[in-house]
XYZ file of N, CA, C and O in Angstrom:
688
model
N 7.483 12.593 12.885
C 7.703 12.987 14.435
C 9.617 13.290 14.733
O 9.595 12.646 14.899
N 9.039 14.174 13.916
C 10.129 14.804 14.124
C 9.228 14.989 15.542
O 11.285 15.647 15.747
N 8.704 15.517 15.705
C 8.746 16.298 17.633
C 8.744 14.391 18.765
O 7.990 15.030 19.745
N 9.091 13.259 18.388
C 8.811 12.245 18.897
C 10.247 13.197 20.163
O 11.706 11.873 20.172
N 10.111 12.756 21.412
C 11.502 12.589 22.241
C 11.348 11.775 22.438
O 12.810 11.508 23.696
N 11.095 10.506 22.396
C 10.777 9.311 23.728
C 10.741 8.517 22.856
O 10.381 7.775 21.757
N 12.502 8.575 21.653
C 12.753 7.158 20.226
C 13.739 7.424 20.743
O 14.561 7.768 21.485
N 14.171 6.076 20.689
C 15.805 5.176 19.795
C 15.478 4.627 18.658
O 14.487 3.594 17.875
N 17.310 4.150 17.896
C 16.951 3.559 17.313
C 17.659 2.986 17.004
O 19.445 2.722 17.968
N 17.769 1.373 16.382
C 18.646 0.683 16.569
C 19.004 -0.234 15.485
O 18.271 0.043 14.742
N 19.864 -0.097 14.841
C 20.739 -0.706 13.945
C 21.217 -1.739 13.682
O 22.807 -2.761 13.528
N 19.786 -2.823 13.913
C 20.983 -4.027 13.396
C 21.559 -4.724 11.734
O 21.812 -5.599 11.844
N 21.543 -3.883 10.905
C 22.192 -4.236 9.510
C 21.761 -4.723 8.780
O 21.982 -5.848 7.998
N 20.253 -4.645 9.263
C 19.434 -5.186 7.943
C 19.703 -4.724 7.052
O 20.346 -3.420 6.342
N 19.229 -6.050 5.420
C 19.439 -5.537 4.201
C 18.235 -4.522 3.816
O 18.054 -4.726 1.903
N 17.013 -5.350 4.498
C 15.484 -5.335 3.408
C 14.064 -4.892 4.276
O 14.706 -5.585 5.731
N 13.367 -4.734 4.312
C 13.043 -3.956 4.703
C 11.493 -5.486 5.029
O 11.375 -5.400 6.206
N 10.958 -6.054 4.636
C 11.113 -7.209 4.576
C 11.634 -8.117 6.877
O 11.246 -8.356 7.058
N 13.075 -8.076 6.189
C 13.008 -8.700 7.919
C 13.717 -7.705 8.631
O 13.377 -7.738 10.038
N 13.432 -5.420 7.856
C 13.001 -5.238 9.628
C 11.268 -5.180 9.954
O 11.512 -5.054 11.193
N 11.003 -5.044 9.433
C 8.758 -5.237 9.817
C 9.123 -7.023 10.831
O 9.462 -6.551 11.514
N 9.695 -7.178 10.246
C 9.832 -8.176 11.090
C 10.465 -8.672 11.763
O 10.369 -8.660 13.475
N 11.576 -8.176 12.162
C 12.968 -7.552 13.612
C 12.195 -6.156 14.093
O 10.953 -6.564 15.977
N 11.121 -5.469 13.717
C 9.708 -4.719 14.774
C 9.511 -5.350 15.112
O 8.870 -5.914 16.198
N 8.480 -6.893 14.706
C 7.493 -6.884 15.071
C 8.129 -8.409 16.376
O 7.621 -8.841 17.403
N 9.169 -9.508 16.322
C 9.500 -9.714 16.872
C 10.178 -9.088 18.088
O 9.691 -9.329 19.244
N 11.257 -7.776 18.591
C 11.357 -7.071 19.148
C 9.909 -6.604 20.346
O 10.324 -6.878 21.555
N 8.723 -5.942 19.631
C 6.855 -5.925 20.142
C 7.047 -6.566 21.510
O 6.265 -6.264 22.785
N 7.041 -8.333 20.866
C 6.238 -9.592 21.695
C 7.799 -9.138 22.915
O 7.280 -9.964 23.793
N 8.550 -9.384 22.081
C 9.936 -9.545 23.125
C 10.278 -8.546 24.204
O 9.850 -8.790 25.328
N 9.621 -8.442 23.562
C 10.161 -6.659 25.041
C 8.462 -6.435 25.393
O 8.357 -5.532 26.090
N 7.770 -7.082 25.189
C 5.868 -6.397 25.060
C 5.439 -4.668 25.381
O 5.154 -4.400 26.719
N 6.127 -4.289 24.449
C 5.588 -3.647 24.211
C 4.213 -2.899 24.469
O 3.776 -3.253 24.091
N 3.998 -1.546 24.159
C 2.566 -1.119 25.024
C 1.895 -0.909 23.305
O 2.780 -1.166 22.375
N 0.461 -0.912 23.733
C -0.327 -0.444 22.159
C 0.400 -0.161 20.880
O 0.292 0.570 19.917
N 0.604 1.649 21.965
C 0.811 2.775 21.299
C 1.898 3.266 20.506
O 2.732 3.895 20.672
N 2.583 2.524 20.630
C 3.842 2.648 20.288
C 3.755 2.374 19.280
O 3.591 1.797 17.820
N 5.175 3.257 18.826
C 5.217 3.265 16.857
C 6.995 2.136 16.335
O 8.081 2.852 17.639
N 6.763 1.673 15.775
C 8.564 0.989 15.188
C 8.099 1.782 13.897
O 7.153 1.144 13.749
N 9.699 2.207 13.598
C 8.851 1.821 12.386
C 10.962 2.013 11.276
O 11.873 1.960 12.426
N 10.469 1.710 10.263
C 12.536 1.196 9.894
C 12.942 2.717 8.811
O 11.978 3.671 8.544
N 14.008 2.917 8.727
C 14.969 3.814 8.128
C 15.832 4.116 7.657
O 16.534 2.985 7.965
N 15.591 4.439 6.159
C 16.748 3.705 4.694
C 18.252 4.596 5.307
O 17.254 5.386 5.221
N 19.134 4.128 5.146
C 19.883 4.333 6.322
C 21.491 4.588 4.547
O 21.684 3.098 4.027
N 22.004 5.400 3.841
C 22.967 5.158 3.269
C 24.303 5.028 3.298
O 24.940 5.510 4.554
N 24.708 6.079 2.665
C 26.019 5.515 2.561
C 26.933 4.249 1.827
O 26.186 3.846 1.749
N 28.508 4.834 1.993
C 28.885 3.081 2.362
C 28.447 1.926 2.424
O 28.804 0.882 1.858
N 27.420 1.608 3.172
C 27.047 0.254 4.032
C 25.741 0.565 4.142
O 24.547 0.458 5.040
N 24.178 0.415 2.207
C 23.310 0.567 2.987
C 22.145 -0.259 4.183
O 23.279 -1.406 3.365
N 21.575 0.081 4.943
C 20.605 -0.762 5.473
C 19.208 -0.290 5.858
O 19.777 0.652 5.535
N 18.590 -1.121 6.776
C 17.947 -0.214 7.184
C 17.519 -0.756 8.459
O 18.252 -1.551 8.943
N 18.240 0.871 9.282
C 17.682 0.313 10.634
C 16.166 0.315 11.334
O 14.522 0.458 10.501
N 15.826 0.966 12.304
C 14.304 0.274 12.966
C 14.943 1.547 14.340
O 15.016 1.416 15.279
N 13.380 2.263 14.694
C 13.411 3.028 15.227
C 12.003 2.879 16.173
O 10.980 1.921 15.748
N 12.190 2.676 18.051
C 10.571 2.662 18.535
C 10.330 4.074 19.148
O 11.372 5.002 19.448
N 9.786 3.781 19.012
C 8.788 5.762 19.831
C 7.905 5.816 20.823
O 6.661 4.872 20.563
N 6.975 5.955 21.209
C 5.890 6.850 22.416
C 6.039 7.960 22.630
O 6.998 8.489 22.716
N 4.748 8.716 22.035
C 4.242 9.482 21.520
C 4.221 10.682 23.222
O 4.751 11.929 22.789
N 3.647 9.761 23.806
C 3.208 9.610 24.969
C 4.048 9.552 25.988
O 3.418 10.637 27.993
N 5.063 9.921 25.942
C 5.876 9.208 27.061
C 7.260 8.667 27.194
O 7.573 8.281 25.564
N 7.982 8.168 27.982
C 9.388 7.261 27.541
C 9.102 5.606 27.911
O 7.555 5.123 27.781
N 9.410 5.245 26.455
C 9.041 3.586 26.737
C 9.479 3.046 28.034
O 9.968 3.562 28.805
N 9.312 2.231 27.957
C 8.777 1.273 29.411
C 10.583 1.376 29.924
O 11.156 0.572 29.508
N 10.640 0.873 31.064
C 11.917 0.748 30.981
C 11.751 -0.818 31.435
O 13.366 -1.381 31.269
N 10.526 -1.553 31.741
C 11.263 -3.218 31.332
C 11.462 -3.057 29.694
O 12.417 -4.473 29.324
N 11.184 -2.024 29.002
C 11.959 -2.703 27.558
C 13.394 -2.550 27.456
O 14.104 -3.270 27.395
N 13.307 -1.431 27.913
C 14.702 -0.716 28.114
C 16.056 -2.140 28.535
O 17.495 -1.319 28.014
N 15.298 -2.617 29.433
C 16.190 -3.457 29.914
C 16.670 -4.761 29.506
O 17.542 -5.430 29.862
N 15.305 -5.074 28.737
C 14.909 -6.217 27.702
C 15.909 -5.473 26.742
O 16.607 -7.368 25.929
N 16.355 -5.046 25.686
C 17.051 -4.447 25.160
C 18.174 -4.959 25.545
O 19.447 -5.631 24.882
N 19.718 -4.245 26.862
C 20.474 -4.722 27.560
C 19.999 -5.525 27.403
O 21.777 -6.415 27.266
N 19.270 -6.208 27.833
C 19.721 -7.918 28.835
C 20.490 -8.245 27.715
O 20.006 -9.686 27.771
N 19.496 -8.715 26.417
C 19.527 -9.440 25.164
C 20.930 -8.173 24.207
O 21.244 -9.223 22.999
N 21.279 -8.150 24.771
C 22.984 -7.038 23.854
C 22.553 -6.351 23.074
O 23.731 -6.207 22.340
N 21.500 -5.821 22.706
C 21.051 -4.822 21.646
C 21.798 -3.540 22.155
O 21.504 -2.933 23.719
N 22.029 -2.261 20.827
C 22.954 -1.358 21.533
C 21.908 -0.182 20.747
O 21.227 -0.904 19.459
N 22.225 0.467 21.436
C 20.796 1.954 20.311
C 21.084 2.607 20.698
O 22.388 3.578 21.948
N 20.483 4.235 20.089
C 21.359 5.469 20.487
C 19.312 6.389 20.402
O 18.800 5.912 19.480
N 19.843 7.158 21.175
C 18.816 7.832 21.448
C 17.849 8.570 20.301
O 19.253 8.833 19.138
N 16.879 9.048 20.366
C 15.974 9.615 18.698
C 16.458 8.555 17.485
O 15.703 7.623 17.519
N 15.708 9.476 16.551
C 16.060 8.780 15.376
C 16.260 9.237 14.787
O 16.993 10.636 14.152
N 16.593 7.860 13.557
C 17.302 8.295 12.441
C 17.247 9.661 11.106
O 18.145 10.328 10.842
N 15.933 10.024 11.261
C 14.883 11.036 10.270
C 13.720 11.497 11.569
O 13.460 9.966 11.332
N 13.310 11.704 9.862
C 12.192 12.699 10.216
C 10.952 12.024 9.212
O 9.884 12.660 9.240
N 11.708 10.647 8.574
C 10.843 10.424 7.742
C 10.309 9.225 7.872
O 10.515 7.832 6.290
N 10.666 8.129 9.183
C 9.977 6.471 9.210
C 9.174 5.958 8.401
O 7.955 6.905 8.173
N 9.405 5.208 8.045
C 7.688 4.131 6.924
C 8.196 3.223 8.719
O 7.995 2.678 9.404
N 6.347 3.475 8.716
C 4.987 3.014 9.470
C 5.202 1.250 10.516
O 3.854 1.771 8.922
N 5.828 0.356 11.333
C 4.785 -1.032 11.046
C 4.312 -1.357 11.861
O 3.397 -1.905 12.077
N 4.942 -0.230 12.972
C 3.921 -0.767 14.773
C 3.133 1.441 15.212
O 4.459 1.982 14.387
N 1.704 1.316 15.189
C 1.707 2.219 15.375
C -0.071 1.825 15.604
O -0.656 1.066 15.067
N -0.429 2.999 16.319
C -1.745 2.549 16.803
C -2.763 2.331 15.645
O -2.324 3.354 15.702
N -3.495 1.534 15.831
C -4.529 1.191 15.425
C -3.861 0.074 14.006
O -5.519 -0.239 13.257
N -2.483 -0.582 14.290
C -2.403 -1.153 13.214
C -3.054 -2.136 12.177
O -3.383 -2.395 11.507
N -3.114 -3.423 13.632
C -3.812 -4.678 13.267
C -5.499 -3.978 13.015
O -6.264 -5.364 12.548
N -5.993 -3.012 12.927
C -7.552 -3.051 12.337
C -7.494 -2.781 11.138
O -9.299 -2.596 10.808
N -6.638 -3.004 10.988
C -6.974 -2.158 8.494
C -6.092 -3.294 8.319
O -5.748 -3.866 7.721
N -7.850 -4.155 8.893
C -7.372 -5.339 7.405
C -9.004 -5.193 6.328
O -10.084 -3.792 6.918
N -8.885 -4.976 5.110
C -9.713 -5.873 4.367
C -9.809 -4.884 3.841
O -8.932 -3.797 3.869
N -11.426 -4.513 3.424
C -11.559 -3.440 3.032
C -12.484 -2.220 3.650
O -13.405 -2.067 4.746
N -11.704 -0.650 3.735
C -12.223 0.541 4.607
C -12.240 1.149 3.413
O -12.427 1.797 3.258
N -13.362 1.828 4.589
C -13.739 3.542 4.290
C -11.726 4.314 4.633
O -11.441 4.120 5.575
N -11.541 5.402 3.311
C -10.853 5.925 4.009
C -11.391 6.475 5.566
O -9.980 7.151 6.279
N -12.362 6.911 5.682
C -12.115 7.527 7.109
C -12.367 6.794 8.396
O -12.083 7.769 8.732
N -12.781 5.103 7.804
C -12.669 4.213 9.024
C -11.460 4.300 9.382
O -10.761 4.446 10.369
N -10.716 4.026 8.152
C -8.760 3.727 8.524
C -8.166 5.263 8.970
O -7.762 4.390 9.273
N -8.693 6.350 8.104
C -8.448 7.656 9.571
C -8.772 7.180 11.557
O -8.191 7.593 11.871
N -9.842 7.151 11.078
C -10.329 7.163 12.989
C -9.801 5.957 13.103
O -9.828 5.857 15.135
N -9.914 4.717 12.841
C -9.165 3.147 13.554
C -7.789 3.411 14.012
O -7.418 2.705 14.071
N -7.124 4.001 13.491
C -5.261 4.028 13.381
C -5.054 5.793 13.691
O -5.654 6.801 13.782
N -3.427 5.413 13.221
C -3.434 6.819 14.516
C -2.868 7.749 13.128
O -2.016 8.772 12.512
N -3.381 6.619 11.617
C -2.125 7.636 10.329
C -3.113 9.159 10.230
O -4.475 8.970 10.112
N -3.200 9.809 10.371
C -3.021 11.305 10.124
C -4.038 11.729 8.467
O -4.942 12.551 8.797
N -3.178 11.319 7.555
C -3.458 11.978 6.385
C -4.325 10.616 5.271
O -1.908 9.009 5.432
N -3.819 10.683 4.142
C -4.247 9.504 2.860
C -4.089 10.145 1.729
O -5.321 11.412 2.229
N -3.287 10.428 0.889
C -3.148 10.614 -0.052
C -3.082 9.807 -1.141
O -2.991 8.534 -0.705
N -3.123 9.970 -2.321
C -3.197 9.366 -3.887
C -2.525 9.417 -4.614
O -2.885 10.951 -4.521
N -1.014 8.285 -5.217
C -0.499 9.685 -6.058
C -0.782 9.813 -7.628
O -1.353 9.483 -7.834
N -0.309 10.770 -8.048
C -1.113 11.204 -9.138
C -1.737 12.193 -8.721
O -2.393 12.697 -9.544
N -3.094 12.277 -8.228
C -3.719 13.643 -6.966
C -4.255 14.055 -6.578
O -2.969 14.667 -6.107
N -3.700 15.459 -7.502
C -3.452 16.853 -6.383
C -4.694 17.369 -4.976
O -4.355 17.631 -4.531
N -6.082 16.037 -4.685
C -6.571 16.296 -4.086
C -6.158 15.156 -3.244
O -6.349 13.665 -3.921
N -7.301 15.806 -2.179
C -7.117 13.562 -0.827
C -8.156 13.037 -1.816
O -9.132 13.962 -1.509
N -8.317 12.105 -0.993
C -9.495 11.314 -2.024
C -10.712 11.494 -0.768
O -10.796 11.773 0.503
N -12.251 10.609 -1.345
C -12.849 11.430 -0.562
C -12.912 10.450 0.773
O -12.605 9.394 0.833
N -13.715 11.232 2.216
C -14.083 9.987 2.431
C -14.398 8.664 2.883
O -14.048 7.423 3.139
N -15.447 9.186 1.881
C -16.314 7.274 1.089
C -15.094 6.116 0.415
O -16.280 5.806 0.670
N -14.407 6.866 0.265
C -13.361 6.068 -1.136
C -12.626 5.102 0.048
O -12.427 5.052 0.716
N -13.028 3.405 -0.962
C -12.783 2.165 -0.402
C -11.348 1.402 -0.143
O -10.237 2.117 -1.933
N -10.692 1.619 0.495
C -9.281 1.429 0.773
C -9.371 -0.059 1.379
O -9.442 -0.349 1.555
N -8.765 -1.163 0.268
C -8.782 -2.499 0.143
C -6.466 -2.685 -0.516
O -6.044 -2.720 -0.136
N -6.910 -2.705 1.269
C -5.497 -2.952 2.485
C -4.757 -4.077 2.378
O -3.895 -3.492 1.968
N -5.202 -5.298 2.000
C -4.611 -6.694 2.037
C -3.620 -6.406 3.071
O -3.144 -7.478 3.097
N -3.848 -6.179 4.663
C -3.006 -5.856 6.017
C -2.158 -5.861 5.940
O -0.787 -6.554 6.862
N -1.383 -4.887 5.021
C -0.054 -5.028 4.475
C -0.339 -2.879 4.570
O -0.380 -1.942 3.544
N -0.576 -1.482 5.494
C -0.771 -1.079 5.245
C 0.515 0.046 6.021
O 0.910 -0.238 7.016
N 1.292 0.832 5.976
C 2.462 0.780 5.689
C 2.833 2.294 5.418
O 3.654 2.686 4.522
N 2.108 2.898 6.223
C 1.863 4.437 6.602
C 3.984 5.721 6.179
O 4.331 4.904 7.068
N 3.876 6.915 5.772
C 5.737 7.136 6.362
C 5.147 8.714 7.277
O 3.676 8.961 7.043
N 5.896 8.262 8.032
C 6.312 10.399 8.160
C 6.971 11.252 7.873
O 7.002 10.718 6.497
N 5.476 12.604 7.523
C 6.068 13.759 6.835
C 6.281 14.497 8.438
O 4.684 14.893 8.329
N 6.819 14.535 8.451
C 7.167 16.051 9.536
C 5.782 14.794 10.216
O 6.499 14.175 11.229
N 4.984 16.061 10.882
C 4.474 16.234 12.248
C 2.897 14.533 11.772
O 2.065 14.254 13.035
N 2.769 14.795 11.131
C 1.823 13.580 9.956
C 2.104 11.785 9.852
O 3.240 12.037 9.134
N 0.949 11.981 9.605
C 1.393 10.307 8.851
C 0.555 9.559 8.708
O 0.184 10.207 8.482
N 1.710 9.992 6.648
C 0.417 9.864 5.658
C 0.555 8.259 5.124
O 1.683 7.925 4.688
N -0.264 7.515 5.005
C -0.115 6.948 4.067
C -0.804 7.060 1.996
O -1.694 8.229 1.759
N -0.073 7.020 1.349
C 0.569 6.139 0.129
C -0.736 4.958 0.051
O -0.077 3.927 0.110
N -1.639 6.219 -1.027
C -2.362 4.512 -1.994
C -1.960 5.215 -3.736
O -1.740 6.131 -3.651
N -2.954 4.131 -4.659
C -3.033 4.717 -5.704
C -4.492 3.355 -6.523
O -5.261 3.045 -5.041
N -5.027 4.332 -7.419
C -5.785 3.390 -7.081
C -5.309 1.971 -8.566
O -4.470 1.962 -8.503
N -6.952 1.174 -7.427
C -7.188 -0.113 -8.965
C -8.420 -0.659 -9.320
O -8.739 1.052 -9.516
N -8.627 -1.113 -9.123
C -10.147 -1.927 -10.262
C -11.142 -1.274 -9.316
O -11.277 -1.075 -8.019
N -12.158 -1.354 -9.681
C -13.441 -1.172 -8.966
C -13.377 0.913 -8.624
O -14.474 0.471 -7.690
N -12.934 1.327 -8.967
C -12.760 2.467 -8.383
C -11.742 2.514 -5.925
O -12.294 3.013 -5.172
N -11.358 0.791 -6.210
C -10.793 1.600 -5.512
C -9.473 2.048 -4.698
O -9.331 2.308 -6.192
N -8.901 2.544 -3.600
C -7.541 2.107 -3.759
C -7.691 0.896 -2.723
O -7.348 0.793 -2.444
N -5.807 1.258 -3.245
C -4.548 0.032 -2.348
C -3.941 1.173 -2.571
O -2.954 1.600 -2.525
N -3.274 0.778 -0.983
C -1.527 1.105 -0.756
C -0.315 1.035 -1.635
O -0.594 0.134 -2.162
N 0.084 1.680 -1.857
C 1.130 2.407 -2.883
C 2.817 0.877 -3.072
O 2.902 0.279 -3.355
N 2.760 0.837 -0.884
C 4.122 -0.765 -1.537
C 2.356 -1.537 -1.351
O 1.891 -1.237 0.249
N 3.098 -2.506 -1.517
C 2.674 -3.971 -1.442
C 4.016 -5.129 -1.187
O 4.928 -4.460 -0.822
N 2.989 -6.215 0.660
C 3.743 -7.173 0.745
C 4.926 -7.767 0.075
O 5.648 -7.689 0.383
N 5.035 -7.896 -1.221
C 6.081 -8.795 -1.385
C 6.100 -7.783 -3.306
O 5.720 -9.166 -4.723
N 6.823 -6.491 -3.269
C 6.795 -6.172 -4.784
C 7.987 -7.136 -5.423
O 8.372 -8.048 -5.362
N 7.748 -7.181 -6.529
C 7.844 -7.911 -7.786
C 9.884 -7.151 -7.716
O 10.361 -6.302 -8.507
N 10.966 -8.520 -7.469
C 12.393 -6.986 -7.629
C 12.463 -6.415 -9.342
O 12.370 -7.083 -10.660
N 13.242 -5.535 -8.854
C 12.996 -5.301 -10.259
C 13.695 -6.091 -10.754
O 15.286 -6.829 -11.148
N 13.849 -6.186 -12.626
C 14.912 -7.071 -13.504
C 13.891 -7.871 -13.720
O 15.131 -9.712 -13.116
N 13.064 -9.010 -12.437
C 13.264 -10.196 -11.468
C 11.991 -10.915 -13.191
O 12.803 -12.974 -13.287
N 11.857 -11.070 -14.754
C 11.498 -10.803 -15.283
C 12.823 -11.331 -16.209
O 13.062 -12.423 -17.984
N 14.185 -11.190 -15.982
C 15.458 -11.487 -17.110
C 16.937 -11.565 -16.472
O 16.478 -11.201 -15.650
């Protein structure tokens, strides 16, 4: 996403990724964003850690109606993205990544450009099955949208990020 010339960032002061995911989906619906939009989360560190969100179209500017909608809602934004490693929530083909798919299907149905597996120096084969769990959050690495996976039972892969992670120290 380093070359996203048509992007903007909103900093609603969110504290967690689940709220940011919801915020992006709400924005997409309220603003009637086009199918090719990328909606990403960005961790902002410093004195006030939080999660910002960005919206981008790689093929052209965001629709004027979307910008007018943000202004009408009293939302402020900055041009560009805060970093080149946004975590994609909205992206072309995201809705098609449900159930169990092969790596090849994942790549052909979506904007994801590569799949990597933790602990493996080689990418998984195109025939390797991926159980999406309906929660696929690839991350920008330069100009590549990369899905990180991990091995699971029965030779499956699963996305590294799970939708409802167990909080640290939840058992004590």
